[in-house]
Amino acid sequence: MRITRLDLGRYGPFSDKSLVFRPDARLHVVYGPNEAGKSTALAAVADLLFGIEERSVYNFLHPYPELWIGAEIVDRAGRNLAFRRRKRRKGALVDPSGRELPDDALLPFLGGIDRAQFLAGFGLSAKTLKSGGEELAQQAQDSGGQFFAADYGIHGVPALRQTLDDEADHIFGPRAKASRRFTQAQERYEAARRAIREHELGAQEWKRLTERISELSDAYEAARGRRIDVEREEKRLERVARVRPILAELDRVRTERAAIGLQPTASAGAAARVLEAIRTAGEKAAAVETARRELDDALGERAGIVVDRALLAEGGAIASLMQDLGRYTQALGSRPAAVEALDGRNARWAGLARQLGFADGAGLAAAEPGAAAIATLRADLAEGRRLQSMLETATGKVAEERRRLLDLEARRAAIGAPEDPGVLKLRREAFKPLIDRLQAHADKRVKLETASRILAQKAAQLDPPVADLADLAVRARPSVAAQKAFAVERSGLEAAITTARSALEAEIAAIEAADARLVALAAGGPVPTAEAIAAARDERDRLWRTLRAALWLEPGAPSGSMLAAMTAEFETAKAEADRLADTAVRDADRVARFTVETRSRSEAEARRVRAGERLAGLDRDWRDLHARWAAAWAPAGIAPLPPPAMEPWTAKLDGLIASLEEQTADRAELAEQDRQIAAALGPLRDLARAAGVAEADGLDFVLCARRLDAQLAVLAAAYDESRALAGGIAAARQALDERLAEKPEAEAALDRWRQAIAPRLVALGLAGDTGIDAVEAVLTIFASLPDLRDKIGESERQLARLDGVLTTFRVEAERLVAALAPDLAGLPPDRAATEIERRLAEARKAEAGRKVAEARVVRAEESLKRVEQDWAVAERHLAEQAAAAGLDRGEDLPARAAVLARAEELDRRLTDLLDQLGPLADGCDEATLRVEMAAIDPDFAAAQRQDFAAARSRIDEDVNRLYAERQEAIRLRDERGSGNAADLDWQAKRAAEAELAVAARDWAVLRTASLMIDAAIERHRESRRDPQVQRAGDLFRIVTGGAFQGLAQDWDDEKECLRIVGVRASGDRIDVKAMSEGTADQLYLALRLAHLEEHAARAEPAPFLGDDLFASFDDARTGFGLQVLAAIGGEVQPILFTHHRHVAAIARAELGDRADVIDLT
C-alpha cells in the first residue's frame, strides 16, 4: 500500500494542507524546518491509518469535532481509495463527498497489522535506530535475539529471558537458600508443625487458672466497691465546694435586705423607672442651657462679618482673566524658544544650500527635485546595493569554501590513514565473558563477606551460641530423630513426676486432714480405743502377776513397802482398765470413728511412703536423662537447652550450615575466577600493546581491559573520521567549484548597473562614478527640504500666536486694576491678576461665612424651642413615675428611689441564688447543705480532695491491673483449653502449604515462559535462513558504501548458537561487538529493511516512516542511508521526514529523479 496524497485538513497547526507523493519515486523526503510541523505530519500518518487517538494532543488549533485527515492510497493490485478520517468513535471514515465508509474499509490495505505493529515494525527514528544498534551489539552472541530486535523492533527479548530465569531462581533452586521464597515458606511450614505440638493444657493447669480467675474476680469487685466509696466522699466535697460561695452570698444578701426594711408597695421596676425619669429630666435641663449659649454665639458671629460687593460684581471677569493666566505665562515663557527655533531653521536652510554648492537658500529651493524623481533614483540605488551585496557574498563564500577544504585536507593529513580496528576488537571479544563477570564477581565477593559476617552473627545469637560454625558442622551431634526421642522421653518423665508429686501432696493432705479429725475427736477427752483398753489390761495383768507371785511366796516376789506400792499401782491400773472399758461402752460411736480415722491415717502414711519412694526414683531417672542428654551433645561442645528447645535450634543451625556450604561453594567459584584472570592477564596485555597501550605491562586485569577498550574506541573513531573526511573533502571541492562559477556573474551584473545609472547622476550634478552612499546622502538632503520648509512656516505662525495672547491678557489686567485695586498699578499683569483673585476669594469667603452665620442663628433658635418642650415633657413624666412608685416629689427623691431600687435588686438576687443552688445541690435541701458545710473545714477541704483523688487513682490502678490480670488468665485458659493457639498454628501450617504451592506454580510459570522465549527465538532463527540473510547483506553493503560486502552466520561453540557477522571484501568476518556504533546502526537498518521486504512478499505492506534517521550521520553515511531506503522502494513505500535541509539536497544529488522531495513550508 502506497500513499499518493496526504491531506492535513484540520490537524495540529495545519489547515487545508496537502502533500502529494510521486507514484514513480523510490524515496519520498518530507522536509520542514523546526516548528514547520514535521512531527505533526509524521503522527498524522499513524492517526490516518488507525484512528485519531482518544486524547490527541493535536487539537490545540482545531477542536476535536473539526479534526480530520485525508488521503488517497493505492495497493499493489492497483486498487485505490480516497477517504477522510474524522475524530469519531463511529463513522470516522468518509469519502471525499462526505458519505460514510465502513469502519473496516482500510483492512485490505494494511496487511493485517495494527497500530502497535505499525509503529514498531514500520516506523524508525534516530533514537530507536541507535538503541537498535546497541541491542544488536548486546546480543552479538545470539542471532535469534538480533533478528527479533531488528525485525519487530522488540528489544531486550534475551534480557527478558534472563530476567525470567533470575526470578525463577529467586523462588526455587536445586540447593536451598534462605533468600528463596520456596525455602522461606518451607521453614515457616516446619515452624508451624513444631508449634502445634507445644500448645497443650493439663488438668492441673486448668484448675490453677480457674482458681486464679476466681481470686482476681473477688479482688476486682472489692476494689470497685472501695472506688465507689471514695467517689461518694469526693462528690460530697465537690458539692460543698460548689455551694459554699452561693450559701455565703445568700447570707450576705439576706442581711443587706433586712437592713433596708419595708418599702412602699409598687410594681416591679417602678424604682428603676423613677431613677431613669430623674436622669432624663436632668439631661433635658442641661440641653436647654446648652441651646441658649449656642444662640448667643451665633448672633455674635453674624454681627462680625463684612462683605466687599464691588469685587463680587467683577467675579466673572476676574475668573476669565485667571483662566487666561496659564496661557499668558506659557506664552511669555515660550516666546524666546519660538524666536530661537525660527532663527535656527532659517540657518539650517542656508547651511544645506551651502553644503550642496548654492549661493543662498533661494538657489536651493529652485534646484530641488521632485519626490517621484527621488523615489525612482533610490530604487535604482537599492538594486545596485543588492548587486554589490551579491558580489561580496559570492567572494566570501569562495573564501569560506576554500578555508573549509583546506581545513578538511589538514585534518585528514593530521590523522593519516588509520587502519580498521575490527580485528583487534574481534580479539578483544575473546576476553568479554571474563570481563563481563568481573563486576558480578566483585559484587559477589562483597556480598559473600557481608553474608559471612551476618552468618557468624546469627550463629552467635543462637541459644546456646555457636562460636565456630564450620567446626560444629563436622562434629557429631544428636539427630532430629534422637532429639525427638529425648523430647518424648522427657515429656513422659515430666508428666510422671508431676503425677507422683501430685500423689505425694494428696497423701500428705490426707494425713493432715486425718490428724485434724483425730484432734477434734480427742477434744472431748482421751478416746478409749481397743488398743488403749488392751494396753491398760496388759498393765493390770502384769501387776497382778507380780502380786500373785507375792501371795504365793514365789522367789523374787516384792515384799514390804514395795508390795504395798505395787498393790496401789495394781488397783489404779485395774480402775483405769475398767474405766476405759466402761467409757468405750458409753462412747462407742466416737471410739469407732477414732478407730477408723486412725486406720485411715496409717494407710495414708503407707501410701505417702510409697509415693515418696516413687518420686525419688523418678528424680533419679530425670537426672539420668539430663546426664545422657548432655553427653549426647558433648562431642559437639554444646551445653544444650532442654530437648524441646533444641529442636528449633537444630533447624536454625541446619539452615546456617546450609548457608555456610553455599558460601564455601561461592568462594571456590571466586577462586576459579581469580585463576582464570591470572591466566588471561598475559594475553590481554599483549593485545593492549598491539593496540598501542604502551604501559600495558604495569596494569592489572581490570585497568588493562579499560585502557584497551578506550584505545580501541580511539582507533575506531579515527578510522570512522578518516572515511568521513574523505567524503567531506569531495563535497567541499564540488562546493568550491560552484562558488567560483557564481562570482563572475555577480561582477558582470554590477558593471551593467553602473553604466545604466551614470547619466542620471551627472544630471543631478554628481560624477558618474559617485559611490552609492554619497548619492544616498544627497538624496537624503533633498528629501528633507519639504519638511524643513514646513517647519519654518510653523515657527512663524507660532510666534504670531504667542504675541496675540500676551497683548490680550495685559489689556484686561490693566482695566481691572484701575477699577478695583489702584494700589496694584505698578505690578506686572500676572502678579496684579493673582492678587485681585486672592482678594475676590476673601470676599467670597466672607459672603459664605455670613450665610453660614445666618443659618446657624436660625438653627439655634429652633433648637432652643425644641429642647424647652422636651424639658417640660420630662418633668411631667417624672411626676407620673414618682406617684406610681408611691414616692413624693422632693429634694431627696433620688435617694429614696435608689433605696427602693436596691431592695428590688436584692429580692431578684435572692431568687437567682436559690435557682442556682438547686442544680448544684444534687437533690439536697438548703438545711442539709448547711449541715454538710458545717462539718467540713474549708481550710482542709482541698487537702482532703487531693487525698481522695490520690486514693481513687491508686484504686483505679488496682482495678485496671486486676481486670487486666483476670482477662489475661481467662485468655490463657480459653486459648489453651479451647485449642485456639493450636488452631492458629494449624492455620499457619496451611498458609505455608498454600505459599509452597504458589511458589511452585510461579516458578513453573517463569520457567515455562523462559523456555517459550527460547523456542520462539530458535524458531525465528530457523526462519531467517540464507535468503533473508543474503538480502540483509546486500542492503548492508549499500548502507556501508561497500565497506562490507555482506553478512553471514557463524556458529558460536560457547553459546551453541548462530551469530551474525559482517563480511569485508577481503573475506574477514567482523563480529557485531567489533563494529563501531555507526556501523552497528547501519546493520540494524539493513536487517529491519530486509524484514520489511520479506513481509511485503507475504502481505500488503504499509509505508515505512523514518523520523530524522540520519541526524547523527555525516554526509557520506547519509547518502548511503538514502540509497538503501531507495533500494526497498520497489516493494515498500519509504517516507523520510527530516528538518535538515542538507538531507534533502543529498537525496537530490544521490538519487536524482528517484527521490521525491516535499517541502512542508
mmCIF file with all atom_site columns, C-alpha atoms in Angstrom, residues 320-475:
data_model
loop_
_atom_site.group_PDB
_atom_site.id
_atom_site.type_symbol
_atom_site.label_atom_id
_atom_site.label_alt_id
_atom_site.label_comp_id
_atom_site.label_asym_id
_atom_site.label_entity_id
_atom_site.label_seq_id
_atom_site.pdbx_PDB_ins_code
_atom_site.Cartn_x
_atom_site.Cartn_y
_atom_site.Cartn_z
_atom_site.occupancy
_atom_site.B_iso_or_equiv
_atom_site.pdbx_formal_charge
_atom_site.auth_seq_id
_atom_site.auth_comp_id
_atom_site.auth_asym_id
_atom_site.auth_atom_id
_atom_site.pdbx_PDB_model_num
ATOM 1   C CA . SER A 1 320 ? -11.954 84.697  32.911 1.00 0.00 ? 320 SER A CA 1
ATOM 2   C CA . LEU A 1 321 ? -8.687  86.557  33.349 1.00 0.00 ? 321 LEU A CA 1
ATOM 3   C CA . MET A 1 322 ? -7.315  83.858  35.636 1.00 0.00 ? 322 MET A CA 1
ATOM 4   C CA . GLN A 1 323 ? -8.255  81.218  33.088 1.00 0.00 ? 323 GLN A CA 1
ATOM 5   C CA . ASP A 1 324 ? -6.020  83.045  30.607 1.00 0.00 ? 324 ASP A CA 1
ATOM 6   C CA . LEU A 1 325 ? -3.195  83.362  33.143 1.00 0.00 ? 325 LEU A CA 1
ATOM 7   C CA . GLY A 1 326 ? -1.790  79.922  32.267 1.00 0.00 ? 326 GLY A CA 1
ATOM 8   C CA . ARG A 1 327 ? -1.749  80.703  28.566 1.00 0.00 ? 327 ARG A CA 1
ATOM 9   C CA . TYR A 1 328 ? -0.160  84.105  29.290 1.00 0.00 ? 328 TYR A CA 1
ATOM 10  C CA . THR A 1 329 ? 2.550   82.532  31.461 1.00 0.00 ? 329 THR A CA 1
ATOM 11  C CA . GLN A 1 330 ? 3.159   79.773  28.885 1.00 0.00 ? 330 GLN A CA 1
ATOM 12  C CA . ALA A 1 331 ? 3.319   82.253  26.026 1.00 0.00 ? 331 ALA A CA 1
ATOM 13  C CA . LEU A 1 332 ? 5.665   84.521  27.990 1.00 0.00 ? 332 LEU A CA 1
ATOM 14  C CA . GLY A 1 333 ? 7.996   81.544  28.638 1.00 0.00 ? 333 GLY A CA 1
ATOM 15  C CA . SER A 1 334 ? 7.688   80.030  25.139 1.00 0.00 ? 334 SER A CA 1
ATOM 16  C CA . ARG A 1 335 ? 8.353   83.176  23.069 1.00 0.00 ? 335 ARG A CA 1
ATOM 17  C CA . PRO A 1 336 ? 12.201  83.140  23.388 1.00 0.00 ? 336 PRO A CA 1
ATOM 18  C CA . ALA A 1 337 ? 12.285  79.488  22.323 1.00 0.00 ? 337 ALA A CA 1
ATOM 19  C CA . ALA A 1 338 ? 9.985   80.177  19.371 1.00 0.00 ? 338 ALA A CA 1
ATOM 20  C CA . VAL A 1 339 ? 12.229  83.023  18.212 1.00 0.00 ? 339 VAL A CA 1
ATOM 21  C CA . GLU A 1 340 ? 15.281  80.797  18.587 1.00 0.00 ? 340 GLU A CA 1
ATOM 22  C CA . ALA A 1 341 ? 13.611  77.894  16.686 1.00 0.00 ? 341 ALA A CA 1
ATOM 23  C CA . LEU A 1 342 ? 12.700  80.175  13.753 1.00 0.00 ? 342 LEU A CA 1
ATOM 24  C CA . ASP A 1 343 ? 16.241  81.535  13.557 1.00 0.00 ? 343 ASP A CA 1
ATOM 25  C CA . GLY A 1 344 ? 17.712  78.004  13.762 1.00 0.00 ? 344 GLY A CA 1
ATOM 26  C CA . ARG A 1 345 ? 15.544  76.617  10.932 1.00 0.00 ? 345 ARG A CA 1
ATOM 27  C CA . ASN A 1 346 ? 16.397  79.549  8.668  1.00 0.00 ? 346 ASN A CA 1
ATOM 28  C CA . ALA A 1 347 ? 20.058  78.931  9.433  1.00 0.00 ? 347 ALA A CA 1
ATOM 29  C CA . ARG A 1 348 ? 19.602  75.179  8.658  1.00 0.00 ? 348 ARG A CA 1
ATOM 30  C CA . TRP A 1 349 ? 18.107  76.038  5.224  1.00 0.00 ? 349 TRP A CA 1
ATOM 31  C CA . ALA A 1 350 ? 21.040  78.305  4.427  1.00 0.00 ? 350 ALA A CA 1
ATOM 32  C CA . GLY A 1 351 ? 23.556  75.705  5.610  1.00 0.00 ? 351 GLY A CA 1
ATOM 33  C CA . LEU A 1 352 ? 22.083  72.976  3.363  1.00 0.00 ? 352 LEU A CA 1
ATOM 34  C CA . ALA A 1 353 ? 22.280  75.377  0.409  1.00 0.00 ? 353 ALA A CA 1
ATOM 35  C CA . ARG A 1 354 ? 25.953  75.986  1.055  1.00 0.00 ? 354 ARG A CA 1
ATOM 36  C CA . GLN A 1 355 ? 26.577  72.263  1.573  1.00 0.00 ? 355 GLN A CA 1
ATOM 37  C CA . LEU A 1 356 ? 25.180  71.481  -1.883 1.00 0.00 ? 356 LEU A CA 1
ATOM 38  C CA . GLY A 1 357 ? 27.040  74.407  -3.511 1.00 0.00 ? 357 GLY A CA 1
ATOM 39  C CA . PHE A 1 358 ? 24.246  77.054  -3.830 1.00 0.00 ? 358 PHE A CA 1
ATOM 40  C CA . ALA A 1 359 ? 24.865  80.737  -3.062 1.00 0.00 ? 359 ALA A CA 1
ATOM 41  C CA . ASP A 1 360 ? 21.738  81.142  -0.916 1.00 0.00 ? 360 ASP A CA 1
ATOM 42  C CA . GLY A 1 361 ? 18.540  79.445  0.133  1.00 0.00 ? 361 GLY A CA 1
ATOM 43  C CA . ALA A 1 362 ? 16.625  80.647  -2.928 1.00 0.00 ? 362 ALA A CA 1
ATOM 44  C CA . GLY A 1 363 ? 19.015  78.801  -5.223 1.00 0.00 ? 363 GLY A CA 1
ATOM 45  C CA . LEU A 1 364 ? 18.498  75.614  -3.217 1.00 0.00 ? 364 LEU A CA 1
ATOM 46  C CA . ALA A 1 365 ? 14.724  75.931  -3.491 1.00 0.00 ? 365 ALA A CA 1
ATOM 47  C CA . ALA A 1 366 ? 14.955  76.401  -7.245 1.00 0.00 ? 366 ALA A CA 1
ATOM 48  C CA . ALA A 1 367 ? 17.140  73.291  -7.729 1.00 0.00 ? 367 ALA A CA 1
ATOM 49  C CA . GLU A 1 368 ? 15.037  70.958  -5.512 1.00 0.00 ? 368 GLU A CA 1
ATOM 50  C CA . PRO A 1 369 ? 13.999  67.774  -7.447 1.00 0.00 ? 369 PRO A CA 1
ATOM 51  C CA . GLY A 1 370 ? 10.555  66.217  -7.151 1.00 0.00 ? 370 GLY A CA 1
ATOM 52  C CA . ALA A 1 371 ? 9.583   63.369  -4.801 1.00 0.00 ? 371 ALA A CA 1
ATOM 53  C CA . ALA A 1 372 ? 8.961   60.983  -7.734 1.00 0.00 ? 372 ALA A CA 1
ATOM 54  C CA . ALA A 1 373 ? 12.458  61.539  -9.096 1.00 0.00 ? 373 ALA A CA 1
ATOM 55  C CA . ILE A 1 374 ? 13.972  60.905  -5.687 1.00 0.00 ? 374 ILE A CA 1
ATOM 56  C CA . ALA A 1 375 ? 11.970  57.676  -5.226 1.00 0.00 ? 375 ALA A CA 1
ATOM 57  C CA . THR A 1 376 ? 12.986  56.365  -8.677 1.00 0.00 ? 376 THR A CA 1
ATOM 58  C CA . LEU A 1 377 ? 16.632  57.057  -8.057 1.00 0.00 ? 377 LEU A CA 1
ATOM 59  C CA . ARG A 1 378 ? 16.511  55.415  -4.642 1.00 0.00 ? 378 ARG A CA 1
ATOM 60  C CA . ALA A 1 379 ? 15.001  52.229  -6.132 1.00 0.00 ? 379 ALA A CA 1
ATOM 61  C CA . ASP A 1 380 ? 17.893  52.122  -8.586 1.00 0.00 ? 380 ASP A CA 1
ATOM 62  C CA . LEU A 1 381 ? 20.363  52.587  -5.710 1.00 0.00 ? 381 LEU A CA 1
ATOM 63  C CA . ALA A 1 382 ? 18.730  49.680  -3.836 1.00 0.00 ? 382 ALA A CA 1
ATOM 64  C CA . GLU A 1 383 ? 19.232  47.443  -6.862 1.00 0.00 ? 383 GLU A CA 1
ATOM 65  C CA . GLY A 1 384 ? 22.861  48.489  -7.028 1.00 0.00 ? 384 GLY A CA 1
ATOM 66  C CA . ARG A 1 385 ? 23.345  47.806  -3.367 1.00 0.00 ? 385 ARG A CA 1
ATOM 67  C CA . ARG A 1 386 ? 21.772  44.319  -3.848 1.00 0.00 ? 386 ARG A CA 1
ATOM 68  C CA . LEU A 1 387 ? 24.102  43.513  -6.728 1.00 0.00 ? 387 LEU A CA 1
ATOM 69  C CA . GLN A 1 388 ? 27.097  44.717  -4.721 1.00 0.00 ? 388 GLN A CA 1
ATOM 70  C CA . SER A 1 389 ? 25.996  42.517  -1.777 1.00 0.00 ? 389 SER A CA 1
ATOM 71  C CA . MET A 1 390 ? 25.697  39.516  -4.105 1.00 0.00 ? 390 MET A CA 1
ATOM 72  C CA . LEU A 1 391 ? 29.263  40.067  -5.287 1.00 0.00 ? 391 LEU A CA 1
ATOM 73  C CA . GLU A 1 392 ? 30.542  40.362  -1.699 1.00 0.00 ? 392 GLU A CA 1
ATOM 74  C CA . THR A 1 393 ? 28.601  37.224  -0.705 1.00 0.00 ? 393 THR A CA 1
ATOM 75  C CA . ALA A 1 394 ? 29.984  35.237  -3.620 1.00 0.00 ? 394 ALA A CA 1
ATOM 76  C CA . THR A 1 395 ? 33.512  36.382  -2.759 1.00 0.00 ? 395 THR A CA 1
ATOM 77  C CA . GLY A 1 396 ? 33.030  35.446  0.914  1.00 0.00 ? 396 GLY A CA 1
ATOM 78  C CA . LYS A 1 397 ? 31.620  32.011  0.040  1.00 0.00 ? 397 LYS A CA 1
ATOM 79  C CA . VAL A 1 398 ? 34.573  31.274  -2.201 1.00 0.00 ? 398 VAL A CA 1
ATOM 80  C CA . ALA A 1 399 ? 36.915  32.115  0.656  1.00 0.00 ? 399 ALA A CA 1
ATOM 81  C CA . GLU A 1 400 ? 34.822  30.123  3.115  1.00 0.00 ? 400 GLU A CA 1
ATOM 82  C CA . GLU A 1 401 ? 34.700  27.011  0.895  1.00 0.00 ? 401 GLU A CA 1
ATOM 83  C CA . ARG A 1 402 ? 38.438  27.315  0.265  1.00 0.00 ? 402 ARG A CA 1
ATOM 84  C CA . ARG A 1 403 ? 39.107  27.535  4.042  1.00 0.00 ? 403 ARG A CA 1
ATOM 85  C CA . ARG A 1 404 ? 36.788  24.562  4.631  1.00 0.00 ? 404 ARG A CA 1
ATOM 86  C CA . LEU A 1 405 ? 38.586  22.464  2.000  1.00 0.00 ? 405 LEU A CA 1
ATOM 87  C CA . LEU A 1 406 ? 41.993  23.367  3.445  1.00 0.00 ? 406 LEU A CA 1
ATOM 88  C CA . ASP A 1 407 ? 40.777  22.535  6.956  1.00 0.00 ? 407 ASP A CA 1
ATOM 89  C CA . LEU A 1 408 ? 39.438  19.108  5.897  1.00 0.00 ? 408 LEU A CA 1
ATOM 90  C CA . GLU A 1 409 ? 42.647  18.311  3.996  1.00 0.00 ? 409 GLU A CA 1
ATOM 91  C CA . ALA A 1 410 ? 44.732  19.389  7.010  1.00 0.00 ? 410 ALA A CA 1
ATOM 92  C CA . ARG A 1 411 ? 42.641  17.197  9.368  1.00 0.00 ? 411 ARG A CA 1
ATOM 93  C CA . ARG A 1 412 ? 42.967  14.231  7.004  1.00 0.00 ? 412 ARG A CA 1
ATOM 94  C CA . ALA A 1 413 ? 46.734  14.764  6.766  1.00 0.00 ? 413 ALA A CA 1
ATOM 95  C CA . ALA A 1 414 ? 46.929  15.006  10.581 1.00 0.00 ? 414 ALA A CA 1
ATOM 96  C CA . ILE A 1 415 ? 45.222  11.677  11.219 1.00 0.00 ? 415 ILE A CA 1
ATOM 97  C CA . GLY A 1 416 ? 46.833  9.931   8.247  1.00 0.00 ? 416 GLY A CA 1
ATOM 98  C CA . ALA A 1 417 ? 45.297  6.690   7.024  1.00 0.00 ? 417 ALA A CA 1
ATOM 99  C CA . PRO A 1 418 ? 44.352  4.734   10.184 1.00 0.00 ? 418 PRO A CA 1
ATOM 100 C CA . GLU A 1 419 ? 43.708  1.034   9.879  1.00 0.00 ? 419 GLU A CA 1
ATOM 101 C CA . ASP A 1 420 ? 40.376  -0.643  10.664 1.00 0.00 ? 420 ASP A CA 1
ATOM 102 C CA . PRO A 1 421 ? 40.459  -1.777  14.361 1.00 0.00 ? 421 PRO A CA 1
ATOM 103 C CA . GLY A 1 422 ? 37.911  -4.518  13.688 1.00 0.00 ? 422 GLY A CA 1
ATOM 104 C CA . VAL A 1 423 ? 40.447  -7.343  14.023 1.00 0.00 ? 423 VAL A CA 1
ATOM 105 C CA . LEU A 1 424 ? 41.646  -6.026  17.375 1.00 0.00 ? 424 LEU A CA 1
ATOM 106 C CA . LYS A 1 425 ? 38.031  -5.758  18.535 1.00 0.00 ? 425 LYS A CA 1
ATOM 107 C CA . LEU A 1 426 ? 37.416  -9.334  17.472 1.00 0.00 ? 426 LEU A CA 1
ATOM 108 C CA . ARG A 1 427 ? 40.409  -10.466 19.548 1.00 0.00 ? 427 ARG A CA 1
ATOM 109 C CA . ARG A 1 428 ? 39.090  -8.374  22.427 1.00 0.00 ? 428 ARG A CA 1
ATOM 110 C CA . GLU A 1 429 ? 35.810  -10.318 22.296 1.00 0.00 ? 429 GLU A CA 1
ATOM 111 C CA . ALA A 1 430 ? 37.645  -13.440 23.491 1.00 0.00 ? 430 ALA A CA 1
ATOM 112 C CA . PHE A 1 431 ? 38.070  -11.749 26.872 1.00 0.00 ? 431 PHE A CA 1
ATOM 113 C CA . LYS A 1 432 ? 34.494  -10.460 27.052 1.00 0.00 ? 432 LYS A CA 1
ATOM 114 C CA . PRO A 1 433 ? 32.947  -13.314 29.094 1.00 0.00 ? 433 PRO A CA 1
ATOM 115 C CA . LEU A 1 434 ? 35.668  -12.976 31.704 1.00 0.00 ? 434 LEU A CA 1
ATOM 116 C CA . ILE A 1 435 ? 35.469  -9.167  31.789 1.00 0.00 ? 435 ILE A CA 1
ATOM 117 C CA . ASP A 1 436 ? 31.669  -9.221  31.914 1.00 0.00 ? 436 ASP A CA 1
ATOM 118 C CA . ARG A 1 437 ? 31.834  -11.409 35.004 1.00 0.00 ? 437 ARG A CA 1
ATOM 119 C CA . LEU A 1 438 ? 34.343  -9.159  36.809 1.00 0.00 ? 438 LEU A CA 1
ATOM 120 C CA . GLN A 1 439 ? 31.843  -6.741  38.275 1.00 0.00 ? 439 GLN A CA 1
ATOM 121 C CA . ALA A 1 440 ? 29.412  -9.519  39.122 1.00 0.00 ? 440 ALA A CA 1
ATOM 122 C CA . HIS A 1 441 ? 32.178  -11.419 40.919 1.00 0.00 ? 441 HIS A CA 1
ATOM 123 C CA . ALA A 1 442 ? 33.335  -8.259  42.693 1.00 0.00 ? 442 ALA A CA 1
ATOM 124 C CA . ASP A 1 443 ? 29.790  -7.672  43.883 1.00 0.00 ? 443 ASP A CA 1
ATOM 125 C CA . LYS A 1 444 ? 29.546  -11.340 44.810 1.00 0.00 ? 444 LYS A CA 1
ATOM 126 C CA . ARG A 1 445 ? 32.753  -11.094 46.836 1.00 0.00 ? 445 ARG A CA 1
ATOM 127 C CA . VAL A 1 446 ? 31.409  -8.112  48.792 1.00 0.00 ? 446 VAL A CA 1
ATOM 128 C CA . LYS A 1 447 ? 28.075  -9.861  49.329 1.00 0.00 ? 447 LYS A CA 1
ATOM 129 C CA . LEU A 1 448 ? 29.921  -13.012 50.409 1.00 0.00 ? 448 LEU A CA 1
ATOM 130 C CA . GLU A 1 449 ? 31.925  -11.158 53.047 1.00 0.00 ? 449 GLU A CA 1
ATOM 131 C CA . THR A 1 450 ? 28.771  -9.446  54.289 1.00 0.00 ? 450 THR A CA 1
ATOM 132 C CA . ALA A 1 451 ? 26.899  -12.759 54.345 1.00 0.00 ? 451 ALA A CA 1
ATOM 133 C CA . SER A 1 452 ? 29.784  -14.366 56.265 1.00 0.00 ? 452 SER A CA 1
ATOM 134 C CA . ARG A 1 453 ? 29.619  -11.673 58.943 1.00 0.00 ? 453 ARG A CA 1
ATOM 135 C CA . ILE A 1 454 ? 25.856  -11.966 59.168 1.00 0.00 ? 454 ILE A CA 1
ATOM 136 C CA . LEU A 1 455 ? 26.124  -15.761 59.343 1.00 0.00 ? 455 LEU A CA 1
ATOM 137 C CA . ALA A 1 456 ? 28.631  -15.513 62.196 1.00 0.00 ? 456 ALA A CA 1
ATOM 138 C CA . GLN A 1 457 ? 26.360  -13.034 63.999 1.00 0.00 ? 457 GLN A CA 1
ATOM 139 C CA . LYS A 1 458 ? 23.348  -15.331 63.588 1.00 0.00 ? 458 LYS A CA 1
ATOM 140 C CA . ALA A 1 459 ? 25.388  -18.280 64.908 1.00 0.00 ? 459 ALA A CA 1
ATOM 141 C CA . ALA A 1 460 ? 26.498  -16.221 67.905 1.00 0.00 ? 460 ALA A CA 1
ATOM 142 C CA . GLN A 1 461 ? 22.890  -15.146 68.551 1.00 0.00 ? 461 GLN A CA 1
ATOM 143 C CA . LEU A 1 462 ? 21.695  -18.751 68.859 1.00 0.00 ? 462 LEU A CA 1
ATOM 144 C CA . ASP A 1 463 ? 20.881  -20.007 72.333 1.00 0.00 ? 463 ASP A CA 1
ATOM 145 C CA . PRO A 1 464 ? 23.126  -21.816 73.055 1.00 0.00 ? 464 PRO A CA 1
ATOM 146 C CA . PRO A 1 465 ? 25.545  -19.724 70.935 1.00 0.00 ? 465 PRO A CA 1
ATOM 147 C CA . VAL A 1 466 ? 27.882  -21.193 68.297 1.00 0.00 ? 466 VAL A CA 1
ATOM 148 C CA . ALA A 1 467 ? 31.356  -19.694 68.133 1.00 0.00 ? 467 ALA A CA 1
ATOM 149 C CA . ASP A 1 468 ? 32.754  -21.738 65.223 1.00 0.00 ? 468 ASP A CA 1
ATOM 150 C CA . LEU A 1 469 ? 30.031  -22.769 62.765 1.00 0.00 ? 469 LEU A CA 1
ATOM 151 C CA . ALA A 1 470 ? 32.417  -24.571 60.393 1.00 0.00 ? 470 ALA A CA 1
ATOM 152 C CA . ASP A 1 471 ? 33.874  -26.660 63.226 1.00 0.00 ? 471 ASP A CA 1
ATOM 153 C CA . LEU A 1 472 ? 30.420  -27.533 64.539 1.00 0.00 ? 472 LEU A CA 1
ATOM 154 C CA . ALA A 1 473 ? 29.260  -28.576 61.064 1.00 0.00 ? 473 ALA A CA 1
ATOM 155 C CA . VAL A 1 474 ? 31.711  -31.524 61.075 1.00 0.00 ? 474 VAL A CA 1
ATOM 156 C CA . ARG A 1 475 ? 31.155  -32.557 64.704 1.00 0.00 ? 475 ARG A CA 1
#
